Amino acid sequence: LGRSSGGALPWYLVSFDRAKKVLTQGSQDSEELDLQRIADAYRADPNIEVVEFNHIVHTFVVPNDPKFNELWGLDNTGQTGGTADADIDAPEAWNTNTGSSDIIVGVIDTGVDYNHPDLAANMWVNPGEIPGNGIDDDGNGYIDDIHGINAIANTGDHMDDHGHGTHVSGTIGARGNNSLGVVGVNWNVRIAACKFLDSTGSGDSVGAAKCFQYFNRLKKVPGQNVLLTSNSWGGGGFSQTLYDAMAGLDQPGMATIL
């Protein structure tokens, strides 16, 4: 793609068929078309100002979730009066990958509303448990831990009675492109929950340690692909118990996100 010096003449688009071969100068042998060499030859012409490849461009992948335009952290167009493009460039990333249901994220928080319409399809389901039979089928100490556990009550029901864990989970993986609500960074992912923070948003280090132990076992024993845990909480002093539990996650392919 080039134009003449001074810009008086229009642009010219020159096309080549890559499937055809050309004769090399001074030789009877043919070779693949060398577009870079052809472009360099055009650039050597003093009558041509600019020569460049005509790159193919396309739109970014944008979900059809109705509240996506409110999520300026994902894609900031200045819609709330902020600085345009002060975001994580989510559409640009989605153009490459929108997540995977093969990945499990452990959310250690106030629990997760596993019935939420924008989360239900992305909740992890424990393959070692039979829902509702009142039996600890997988022998991990928790009955019917279908989507995770409640470390406060030592049960398999981690329903969120605060809201924070559900909010965090939505950011991580609210189902994308489902014409509903918002969208998460990952359109497709599996969210497993461990509730150790109560309805006031408070918990203790022992409860947090239980959660790390749960996900460590989930990673090691059933062979589930738990790649990371989300920990949007803090405070208190140093806890050796919590430190040791977190260190148990220190293995290839596993990360703790604070």
XYZ file of N, CA and C in Angstrom:
774
model
N 0.867 -1.178 0.000
C 0.000 0.000 0.000
C 0.899 1.221 0.000
N 0.802 2.068 -1.016
C 1.682 3.233 -1.088
C 0.994 4.404 -1.753
N 1.619 5.564 -1.668
C 1.099 6.726 -2.365
C 2.282 7.559 -2.836
N 2.036 8.388 -3.790
C 3.131 9.153 -4.375
C 3.579 10.265 -3.451
N 4.792 10.774 -3.677
C 5.341 11.854 -2.877
C 4.467 13.089 -2.970
N 4.226 13.717 -1.830
C 3.404 14.920 -1.815
C 1.941 14.645 -1.618
N 1.537 13.393 -1.781
C 0.149 13.037 -1.528
C -0.825 13.501 -2.586
N -0.309 13.937 -3.766
C -1.207 14.448 -4.792
C -1.975 13.334 -5.476
N -1.386 12.169 -5.545
C -2.030 11.051 -6.211
C -2.707 10.147 -5.182
N -3.654 9.345 -5.609
C -4.377 8.481 -4.651
C -3.508 7.334 -4.169
N -4.053 6.632 -3.175
C -3.396 5.438 -2.667
C -3.487 4.320 -3.696
N -2.505 3.447 -3.674
C -2.505 2.284 -4.557
C -2.419 1.021 -3.714
N -3.256 0.066 -4.014
C -3.236 -1.219 -3.334
C -2.726 -2.265 -4.302
N -1.593 -2.863 -3.982
C -0.977 -3.867 -4.843
C -1.135 -5.229 -4.194
N -1.712 -6.168 -4.925
C -1.984 -7.495 -4.369
C -1.160 -8.555 -5.088
N -0.763 -9.592 -4.340
C -0.003 -10.700 -4.893
C -0.640 -12.013 -4.454
N -0.506 -12.996 -5.301
C -1.023 -14.325 -4.999
C 0.107 -15.147 -4.376
N 0.011 -15.419 -3.079
C 1.060 -16.157 -2.393
C 1.222 -17.576 -2.939
N 0.173 -18.097 -3.571
C 0.236 -19.474 -4.057
C 1.131 -19.609 -5.281
N 1.374 -18.505 -5.966
C 2.185 -18.549 -7.174
C 3.653 -18.354 -6.830
N 4.514 -18.985 -7.613
C 5.945 -18.852 -7.427
C 6.525 -17.967 -8.521
N 7.661 -17.372 -8.239
C 8.281 -16.456 -9.198
C 9.697 -16.937 -9.494
N 10.215 -16.522 -10.641
C 11.574 -16.866 -11.012
C 12.546 -15.918 -10.342
N 13.580 -16.478 -9.746
C 14.607 -15.663 -9.131
C 15.489 -15.067 -10.225
N 15.809 -13.793 -10.104
C 16.608 -13.131 -11.113
C 17.932 -13.868 -11.315
N 18.244 -14.168 -12.581
C 19.488 -14.840 -12.911
C 19.443 -16.323 -12.655
N 18.260 -16.868 -12.423
C 18.144 -18.291 -12.145
C 16.888 -18.840 -12.780
N 16.903 -20.130 -13.058
C 15.734 -20.792 -13.607
C 14.870 -21.410 -12.504
N 15.335 -21.276 -11.262
C 14.606 -21.864 -10.139
C 13.545 -20.906 -9.627
N 12.405 -21.466 -9.277
C 11.331 -20.649 -8.728
C 11.382 -20.687 -7.205
N 10.820 -19.689 -6.552
C 10.787 -19.636 -5.096
C 9.494 -19.003 -4.636
N 9.210 -19.174 -3.366
C 8.013 -18.573 -2.798
C 8.090 -17.053 -2.908
N 6.946 -16.442 -3.089
C 6.870 -14.998 -3.215
C 7.383 -14.331 -1.940
N 8.367 -13.470 -2.037
C 8.943 -12.773 -0.899
C 8.356 -11.370 -0.840
N 7.288 -11.218 -0.082
C 6.582 -9.935 -0.035
C 7.440 -8.848 0.593
N 8.256 -9.210 1.571
C 9.101 -8.202 2.206
C 10.107 -7.631 1.204
N 10.672 -8.491 0.374
C 11.636 -8.029 -0.613
C 10.965 -7.136 -1.652
N 9.737 -7.491 -2.015
C 8.999 -6.664 -2.967
C 8.714 -5.294 -2.365
N 8.325 -5.295 -1.089
C 8.039 -4.023 -0.422
C 9.293 -3.158 -0.357
N 10.427 -3.776 -0.066
C 11.682 -3.028 0.003
C 12.036 -2.417 -1.350
N 11.716 -3.147 -2.398
C 11.996 -2.629 -3.741
C 11.150 -1.396 -4.031
N 9.904 -1.422 -3.627
C 9.040 -0.251 -3.814
C 9.541 0.924 -2.972
N 10.009 0.638 -1.760
C 10.490 1.710 -0.893
C 11.734 2.399 -1.467
N 12.467 1.673 -2.287
C 13.669 2.250 -2.891
C 13.345 3.242 -3.999
N 12.100 3.249 -4.436
C 11.675 4.196 -5.486
C 11.474 5.571 -4.873
N 12.234 6.596 -5.284
C 12.112 7.940 -4.704
C 10.771 8.608 -4.969
N 10.026 8.065 -5.904
C 8.726 8.646 -6.223
C 7.611 8.137 -5.300
N 7.954 7.191 -4.434
C 6.956 6.627 -3.518
C 7.324 7.015 -2.090
N 6.382 7.610 -1.406
C 6.645 8.105 -0.053
C 6.497 7.019 1.004
N 5.435 6.252 0.914
C 5.146 5.250 1.947
C 4.770 3.922 1.299
N 5.374 2.855 1.797
C 5.004 1.505 1.390
C 4.810 0.688 2.666
N 3.669 0.074 2.801
C 3.410 -0.733 3.990
C 2.418 -1.819 3.668
N 2.403 -2.842 4.514
C 1.469 -3.941 4.318
C 0.063 -3.508 4.732
N -0.907 -4.023 4.034
C -2.309 -3.722 4.310
C -2.816 -4.739 5.331
N -2.665 -4.411 6.620
C -2.987 -5.356 7.685
C -4.498 -5.578 7.826
N -4.847 -6.788 8.169
C -6.244 -7.127 8.427
C -6.577 -6.770 9.878
N -7.622 -6.032 10.076
C -8.081 -5.667 11.414
C -9.501 -6.169 11.609
N -9.957 -6.178 12.834
C -11.302 -6.684 13.120
C -11.779 -6.096 14.435
N -13.042 -6.250 14.697
C -13.610 -5.735 15.941
C -13.166 -6.592 17.113
N -13.121 -5.984 18.315
C -12.821 -6.743 19.514
C -14.062 -7.516 19.942
N -13.833 -8.610 20.643
C -14.940 -9.417 21.144
C -15.608 -8.680 22.301
N -16.889 -8.413 22.175
C -17.653 -7.714 23.215
C -18.863 -8.569 23.565
N -19.093 -8.855 24.833
C -20.222 -9.704 25.228
C -21.554 -8.975 25.120
N -22.630 -9.757 25.088
C -23.963 -9.159 24.972
C -24.641 -8.961 26.329
N -23.866 -9.075 27.411
C -24.433 -8.869 28.744
C -24.866 -7.403 28.898
N -26.126 -7.150 29.258
C -26.677 -5.787 29.230
C -25.978 -4.771 30.117
N -25.312 -5.206 31.196
C -24.655 -4.248 32.088
C -23.147 -4.165 31.866
N -22.699 -4.743 30.761
C -21.261 -4.693 30.482
C -20.753 -3.259 30.378
N -21.570 -2.387 29.791
C -21.113 -0.997 29.610
C -20.968 -0.236 30.924
N -21.422 -0.818 32.031
C -21.238 -0.172 33.333
C -19.916 -0.586 33.989
N -19.267 -1.585 33.440
C -18.055 -2.136 34.048
C -16.826 -1.423 33.497
N -16.605 -0.202 33.975
C -15.510 0.599 33.437
C -14.142 -0.010 33.728
N -14.050 -0.850 34.760
C -12.778 -1.497 35.050
C -12.360 -2.466 33.950
N -13.345 -3.016 33.241
C -13.057 -3.927 32.138
C -12.823 -3.176 30.837
N -13.645 -2.165 30.602
C -13.524 -1.385 29.367
C -14.001 0.032 29.645
N -13.059 0.927 29.820
C -13.374 2.307 30.201
C -13.398 3.205 28.971
N -14.584 3.654 28.624
C -14.734 4.588 27.514
C -14.992 5.996 28.024
N -14.846 6.171 29.345
C -15.174 7.448 29.957
C -16.646 7.543 30.294
N -17.325 6.377 30.332
C -18.775 6.353 30.518
C -19.233 6.883 31.869
N -18.338 6.901 32.871
C -18.727 7.437 34.175
C -17.994 8.738 34.487
N -17.392 9.320 33.468
C -16.659 10.563 33.657
C -15.185 10.365 33.947
N -14.746 9.103 33.936
C -13.341 8.811 34.205
C -12.475 8.926 32.971
N -11.252 8.459 33.090
C -10.290 8.530 31.997
C -10.466 7.346 31.058
N -10.706 7.636 29.809
C -10.880 6.574 28.821
C -9.646 5.685 28.765
N -9.874 4.390 28.685
C -8.846 3.353 28.589
C -8.087 3.120 29.898
N -8.564 3.710 30.995
C -7.992 3.380 32.310
C -8.700 2.114 32.784
N -8.298 0.984 32.230
C -8.976 -0.286 32.480
C -7.992 -1.431 32.285
N -8.487 -2.645 32.304
C -7.605 -3.805 32.136
C -7.596 -4.326 30.700
N -8.215 -3.581 29.789
C -8.242 -3.967 28.374
C -8.884 -5.344 28.177
N -10.022 -5.546 28.827
C -10.684 -6.852 28.749
C -11.072 -7.247 27.319
N -11.690 -6.366 26.527
C -12.047 -6.781 25.161
C -10.843 -7.223 24.343
N -9.707 -6.546 24.542
C -8.507 -6.941 23.821
C -8.064 -8.346 24.233
N -8.185 -8.636 25.524
C -7.819 -9.975 26.013
C -8.816 -11.023 25.524
N -10.090 -10.681 25.544
C -11.122 -11.623 25.099
C -10.962 -11.990 23.636
N -10.333 -11.115 22.887
C -10.106 -11.422 21.490
C -9.173 -12.623 21.337
N -8.418 -12.911 22.400
C -7.506 -14.058 22.410
C -8.089 -15.232 23.187
N -8.715 -14.930 24.347
C -9.206 -16.009 25.198
C -10.289 -15.475 26.130
N -11.365 -16.210 26.280
C -12.451 -15.790 27.166
C -12.587 -16.690 28.392
N -11.540 -17.454 28.667
C -11.584 -18.322 29.838
C -11.742 -19.780 29.454
N -11.788 -20.643 30.475
C -11.914 -22.073 30.223
C -12.589 -22.758 31.397
N -13.501 -23.654 31.094
C -14.176 -24.423 32.140
C -13.261 -25.495 32.721
N -12.057 -25.610 32.176
C -11.083 -26.562 32.720
C -10.349 -25.990 33.923
N -10.519 -24.695 34.169
C -9.799 -24.023 35.253
C -10.732 -23.800 36.443
N -10.244 -24.140 37.645
C -11.005 -23.921 38.875
C -10.332 -22.816 39.676
N -11.139 -21.844 40.114
C -10.667 -20.779 40.991
C -11.336 -20.957 42.344
N -10.546 -21.069 43.394
C -11.094 -21.203 44.740
C -11.314 -19.832 45.355
N -12.534 -19.521 45.702
C -12.856 -18.227 46.299
C -12.990 -18.410 47.811
N -12.019 -17.884 48.554
C -12.012 -17.963 50.018
C -12.537 -16.643 50.541
N -13.781 -16.656 51.038
C -14.449 -15.381 51.311
C -15.681 -15.606 52.192
N -16.753 -14.858 51.889
C -17.994 -14.964 52.663
C -18.931 -16.020 52.093
N -18.413 -16.837 51.183
C -19.243 -17.799 50.489
C -19.620 -17.265 49.121
N -20.384 -18.036 48.389
C -20.840 -17.633 47.057
C -22.290 -18.060 46.894
N -23.086 -17.174 46.327
C -24.479 -17.513 46.014
C -24.474 -18.393 44.771
N -24.493 -19.691 44.991
C -24.404 -20.641 43.881
C -25.670 -20.683 43.036
N -26.740 -20.004 43.486
C -27.971 -19.932 42.696
C -28.052 -18.659 41.864
N -27.075 -17.790 41.993
C -27.107 -16.525 41.260
C -27.151 -16.813 39.755
N -28.073 -16.183 39.033
C -28.238 -16.487 37.604
C -27.002 -16.226 36.756
N -26.107 -15.339 37.204
C -24.904 -15.060 36.421
C -23.706 -15.895 36.882
N -23.908 -16.723 37.926
C -22.822 -17.544 38.449
C -23.111 -19.047 38.388
N -24.375 -19.408 38.422
C -24.750 -20.822 38.531
C -24.075 -21.702 37.475
N -24.020 -21.217 36.240
C -23.447 -22.022 35.154
C -21.937 -22.175 35.275
N -21.303 -21.305 36.060
C -19.843 -21.366 36.206
C -19.388 -21.916 37.557
N -20.319 -22.453 38.345
C -19.944 -23.030 39.631
C -19.316 -24.415 39.423
N -18.241 -24.648 40.157
C -17.623 -25.972 40.135
C -18.570 -26.983 40.755
N -18.592 -28.166 40.214
C -19.408 -29.253 40.755
C -18.474 -30.397 41.141
N -18.546 -30.794 42.395
C -17.688 -31.846 42.921
C -18.074 -33.196 42.323
N -17.195 -33.786 41.509
C -17.533 -35.062 40.879
C -17.555 -36.231 41.867
N -17.012 -35.999 43.072
C -16.962 -37.077 44.055
C -18.135 -37.103 45.007
N -19.080 -36.179 44.850
C -20.241 -36.110 45.746
C -21.544 -36.372 44.998
N -22.463 -37.027 45.679
C -23.823 -37.214 45.157
C -24.710 -36.216 45.888
N -25.261 -35.232 45.194
C -26.034 -34.168 45.850
C -27.211 -34.694 46.660
N -27.307 -34.169 47.889
C -28.495 -34.412 48.697
C -28.612 -35.765 49.356
N -27.581 -36.610 49.308
C -27.739 -37.932 49.926
C -27.276 -37.971 51.381
N -26.784 -36.832 51.889
C -26.383 -36.756 53.283
C -25.171 -37.588 53.631
N -24.359 -37.927 52.628
C -23.183 -38.764 52.846
C -21.932 -38.035 52.349
N -20.848 -38.214 53.069
C -19.568 -37.661 52.632
C -18.962 -38.637 51.627
N -19.427 -38.574 50.398
C -19.048 -39.567 49.385
C -17.558 -39.573 49.075
N -16.927 -38.411 49.053
C -15.516 -38.371 48.685
C -14.584 -38.468 49.888
N -15.150 -38.578 51.091
C -14.361 -38.806 52.285
C -13.435 -37.680 52.684
N -13.808 -36.448 52.357
C -12.943 -35.315 52.705
C -13.378 -34.607 53.988
N -14.385 -35.166 54.674
C -14.834 -34.590 55.935
C -16.017 -33.649 55.825
N -16.515 -33.452 54.615
C -17.642 -32.530 54.409
C -18.741 -33.236 53.620
N -19.939 -33.212 54.164
C -21.084 -33.848 53.513
C -21.656 -32.921 52.443
N -21.875 -33.483 51.277
C -22.518 -32.748 50.170
C -21.831 -31.416 49.857
N -20.519 -31.433 49.794
C -19.809 -30.217 49.363
C -19.810 -30.178 47.832
N -20.959 -29.823 47.308
C -21.177 -29.867 45.862
C -20.407 -28.764 45.145
N -20.401 -27.558 45.719
C -19.704 -26.428 45.106
C -18.598 -25.870 45.999
N -18.391 -26.480 47.170
C -17.404 -25.982 48.114
C -17.857 -26.253 49.534
N -17.283 -25.518 50.489
C -17.606 -25.783 51.894
C -17.844 -24.503 52.696
N -18.429 -24.718 53.861
C -18.592 -23.676 54.869
C -17.665 -24.052 56.024
N -16.535 -23.342 56.141
C -15.547 -23.667 57.170
C -15.986 -23.215 58.555
N -17.025 -22.392 58.642
C -17.537 -21.953 59.938
C -18.402 -23.051 60.549
N -19.321 -23.569 59.735
C -20.254 -24.596 60.204
C -19.774 -26.010 59.910
N -18.647 -26.125 59.173
C -18.120 -27.432 58.765
C -19.143 -28.236 57.967
N -19.772 -27.553 57.033
C -20.766 -28.196 56.179
C -20.420 -27.942 54.707
N -21.234 -28.500 53.847
C -21.042 -28.307 52.417
C -21.869 -27.178 51.846
N -22.488 -26.382 52.697
C -23.325 -25.275 52.213
C -22.642 -23.939 52.496
N -22.140 -23.313 51.469
C -21.401 -22.053 51.610
C -22.215 -20.854 51.120
N -23.535 -20.938 51.188
C -24.362 -19.819 50.707
C -23.900 -18.507 51.334
N -23.734 -17.525 50.504
C -23.237 -16.211 50.918
C -24.333 -15.427 51.635
N -24.093 -15.062 52.897
C -25.059 -14.260 53.653
C -24.526 -12.851 53.892
N -23.523 -12.478 53.128
C -22.942 -11.137 53.230
C -22.963 -10.414 51.885
N -22.476 -11.077 50.848
C -22.485 -10.502 49.504
C -21.107 -10.307 48.892
N -20.098 -10.180 49.736
C -18.759 -9.885 49.220
C -18.200 -11.012 48.352
N -18.331 -12.238 48.816
C -17.808 -13.364 48.056
C -18.490 -13.526 46.713
N -19.788 -13.244 46.671
C -20.532 -13.318 45.414
C -20.070 -12.227 44.461
N -19.834 -11.031 45.006
C -19.336 -9.924 44.192
C -17.970 -10.267 43.598
N -17.079 -10.788 44.427
C -15.740 -11.171 43.968
C -15.846 -12.233 42.874
N -16.718 -13.201 43.091
C -16.891 -14.274 42.114
C -17.413 -13.744 40.792
N -18.279 -12.742 40.865
C -18.783 -12.135 39.641
C -17.680 -11.457 38.850
N -16.762 -10.820 39.558
C -15.629 -10.189 38.885
C -14.747 -11.253 38.233
N -14.539 -12.336 38.946
C -13.711 -13.420 38.418
C -14.390 -14.111 37.249
N -15.662 -14.447 37.426
C -16.265 -15.295 36.402
C -17.763 -15.272 36.281
N -18.378 -14.081 36.265
C -19.798 -14.034 35.905
C -19.913 -14.510 34.455
N -20.844 -15.374 34.189
C -20.975 -15.979 32.865
C -21.071 -14.899 31.789
N -20.244 -15.028 30.771
C -20.214 -14.015 29.728
C -21.022 -14.382 28.505
N -21.510 -13.348 27.834
C -22.241 -13.484 26.576
C -23.502 -14.341 26.727
N -24.174 -14.182 27.875
C -25.406 -14.938 28.108
C -26.630 -14.030 28.157
N -26.451 -12.793 27.657
C -27.557 -11.813 27.588
C -28.167 -11.551 28.955
N -27.323 -11.612 30.003
C -27.842 -11.473 31.355
C -26.854 -10.729 32.247
N -27.313 -9.713 32.938
C -26.522 -9.048 33.967
C -25.179 -8.526 33.517
N -24.137 -8.917 34.269
C -22.783 -8.432 33.999
C -21.942 -9.556 33.375
N -20.660 -9.294 33.268
C -19.743 -10.290 32.731
C -18.474 -10.275 33.580
N -17.883 -11.448 33.790
C -16.647 -11.526 34.543
C -15.438 -11.435 33.635
N -14.267 -11.347 34.227
C -13.045 -11.362 33.434
C -12.984 -12.651 32.623
N -13.435 -13.740 33.236
C -13.520 -15.032 32.543
C -14.979 -15.336 32.229
N -15.309 -15.468 30.962
C -16.684 -15.824 30.601
C -16.978 -17.253 31.024
N -15.964 -18.087 30.932
C -16.086 -19.495 31.281
C -14.988 -19.846 32.280
N -15.377 -20.398 33.403
C -14.441 -20.804 34.443
C -15.249 -21.619 35.444
N -14.582 -22.293 36.357
C -15.322 -22.977 37.423
C -14.926 -22.363 38.759
N -15.934 -21.953 39.518
C -15.718 -21.289 40.797
C -16.088 -22.245 41.926
N -15.123 -22.517 42.782
C -15.355 -23.325 43.984
C -15.232 -22.388 45.181
N -16.074 -22.561 46.172
C -16.119 -21.605 47.286
C -15.767 -22.229 48.622
N -15.134 -21.415 49.458
C -14.947 -21.781 50.862
C -15.330 -20.572 51.705
N -16.366 -20.727 52.493
C -16.850 -19.648 53.341
C -16.195 -19.733 54.721
N -15.454 -18.689 55.090
C -14.935 -18.613 56.456
C -15.243 -17.254 57.078
N -15.772 -16.329 56.280
C -16.202 -15.020 56.776
C -17.715 -15.045 56.956
N -18.198 -14.541 58.100
C -19.626 -14.621 58.413
C -20.426 -13.486 57.801
N -21.651 -13.335 58.255
C -22.563 -12.337 57.686
C -22.109 -10.907 57.940
N -21.185 -10.714 58.876
C -20.639 -9.375 59.128
C -19.347 -9.143 58.351
N -18.887 -10.174 57.654
C -17.649 -10.068 56.895
C -16.419 -10.389 57.700
N -16.599 -10.995 58.881
C -15.477 -11.297 59.767
C -15.249 -12.801 59.878
N -13.998 -13.164 60.131
C -13.643 -14.559 60.320
C -12.320 -14.649 61.048
N -11.775 -15.852 61.187
C -10.501 -15.996 61.895
C -9.519 -16.804 61.062
N -8.280 -16.813 61.523
C -7.208 -17.459 60.768
C -7.380 -18.975 60.694
N -7.994 -19.562 61.714
C -8.228 -21.007 61.686
C -9.207 -21.356 60.564
N -10.252 -20.558 60.433
C -11.218 -20.783 59.357
C -10.570 -20.628 57.986
N -9.722 -19.608 57.847
C -9.029 -19.400 56.576
C -8.108 -20.574 56.270
N -7.435 -21.082 57.311
C -6.534 -22.219 57.131
C -7.302 -23.442 56.642
N -8.513 -23.641 57.163
C -9.350 -24.757 56.707
C -9.605 -24.660 55.204
N -9.835 -23.433 54.752
C -10.118 -23.225 53.329
C -8.918 -23.576 52.471
N -7.739 -23.133 52.885
C -6.526 -23.460 52.128
C -6.285 -24.968 52.110
N -6.551 -25.610 53.243
C -6.377 -27.057 53.312
C -7.363 -27.770 52.382
N -8.573 -27.230 52.316
C -9.601 -27.830 51.457
C -9.168 -27.785 50.001
N -8.706 -26.617 49.573
C -8.320 -26.485 48.169
C -7.024 -27.224 47.865
N -6.152 -27.309 48.851
C -4.930 -28.080 48.649
C -5.262 -29.552 48.432
N -6.193 -30.053 49.217
C -6.607 -31.443 49.057
C -7.328 -31.639 47.727
N -8.159 -30.662 47.369
C -8.895 -30.751 46.118
C -7.932 -30.813 44.940
N -6.856 -30.054 45.038
C -5.850 -30.053 43.974
C -5.102 -31.380 43.919
N -4.760 -31.918 45.077
C -3.888 -33.093 45.121
C -4.618 -34.427 45.017
N -5.735 -34.561 45.718
C -6.380 -35.872 45.789
C -7.304 -36.157 44.614
N -8.354 -35.348 44.408
C -9.232 -35.670 43.289
C -8.643 -35.314 41.926
N -7.517 -34.577 41.931
C -6.900 -34.206 40.665
C -7.614 -33.087 39.946
N -8.330 -32.272 40.692
C -9.029 -31.146 40.088
C -8.041 -30.014 39.771
N -8.318 -29.280 38.703
C -7.394 -28.269 38.195
C -7.594 -26.918 38.892
N -7.279 -26.886 40.198
C -7.362 -25.637 40.957
C -6.070 -24.857 40.695
N -6.173 -23.779 39.934
C -4.975 -23.033 39.564
C -4.651 -21.908 40.534
N -5.671 -21.375 41.196
C -5.408 -20.260 42.112
C -6.570 -20.088 43.075
N -6.311 -19.327 44.141
C -7.366 -18.969 45.084
C -7.458 -17.460 45.187
N -8.660 -16.974 45.428
C -8.899 -15.540 45.598
C -9.081 -15.252 47.081
N -8.341 -14.260 47.588
C -8.378 -13.930 49.019
C -8.499 -12.425 49.199
N -9.711 -11.915 49.120
C -9.949 -10.478 49.215
C -10.310 -10.118 50.657
N -9.328 -10.273 51.550
C -9.541 -10.005 52.974
C -8.172 -9.809 53.621
N -8.146 -9.330 54.853
C -6.876 -9.101 55.534
C -7.094 -8.603 56.951
N -5.996 -8.273 57.627
C -6.069 -7.810 59.007
C -5.481 -8.838 59.966
N -5.420 -8.472 61.249
C -4.890 -9.384 62.261
C -3.379 -9.446 62.218
N -2.820 -10.307 63.046
C -1.374 -10.468 63.116
C -0.913 -11.706 62.374
N 0.375 -12.007 62.518
C 0.932 -13.176 61.848
C 0.385 -14.456 62.466
N 0.054 -15.425 61.615
C -0.449 -16.716 62.070
C 0.372 -17.817 61.424
N 1.072 -18.589 62.233
C 1.868 -19.704 61.702
C 0.954 -20.760 61.088
N -0.218 -20.955 61.716
C -1.175 -21.932 61.201
C -1.611 -21.559 59.789
N -1.942 -20.284 59.606
C -2.384 -19.817 58.295
C -1.229 -19.862 57.293
N -0.050 -19.481 57.756
C 1.129 -19.503 56.895
C 1.391 -20.913 56.373
N 1.340 -21.877 57.271
C 1.603 -23.264 56.885
C 0.535 -23.778 55.920
N -0.714 -23.380 56.155
C -1.801 -23.819 55.272
C -1.630 -23.233 53.884
N -1.228 -21.963 53.822
C -0.993 -21.326 52.527
C 0.215 -21.945 51.832
N 1.233 -22.300 52.595
C 2.429 -22.914 52.018
C 2.112 -24.254 51.381
N 1.048 -24.881 51.852
C 0.646 -26.158 51.269
C 0.189 -26.022 49.834
N -0.149 -24.794 49.435
C -0.564 -24.553 48.059
C 0.620 -24.264 47.158
N 1.809 -24.209 47.740
C 3.008 -23.853 46.998
C 3.473 -25.053 46.178
N 2.852 -25.217 45.039
C 3.164 -26.322 44.151
C 3.011 -25.850 42.721
N 3.609 -26.547 41.767
C 3.498 -26.110 40.368
C 2.046 -25.971 39.923
N 1.749 -24.870 39.282
C 0.415 -24.665 38.744
C -0.590 -24.132 39.733
N -0.145 -23.677 40.907
C -1.075 -23.195 41.919
C -0.589 -21.854 42.426
N -1.498 -20.904 42.587
C -1.108 -19.567 43.064
C -2.147 -19.030 44.007
N -1.694 -18.222 44.954
C -2.593 -17.562 45.902
C -2.683 -16.091 45.520
N -3.870 -15.630 45.246
C -4.088 -14.244 44.874
C -4.671 -13.486 46.057
N -3.993 -12.447 46.504
C -4.450 -11.684 47.660
C -5.129 -10.396 47.212
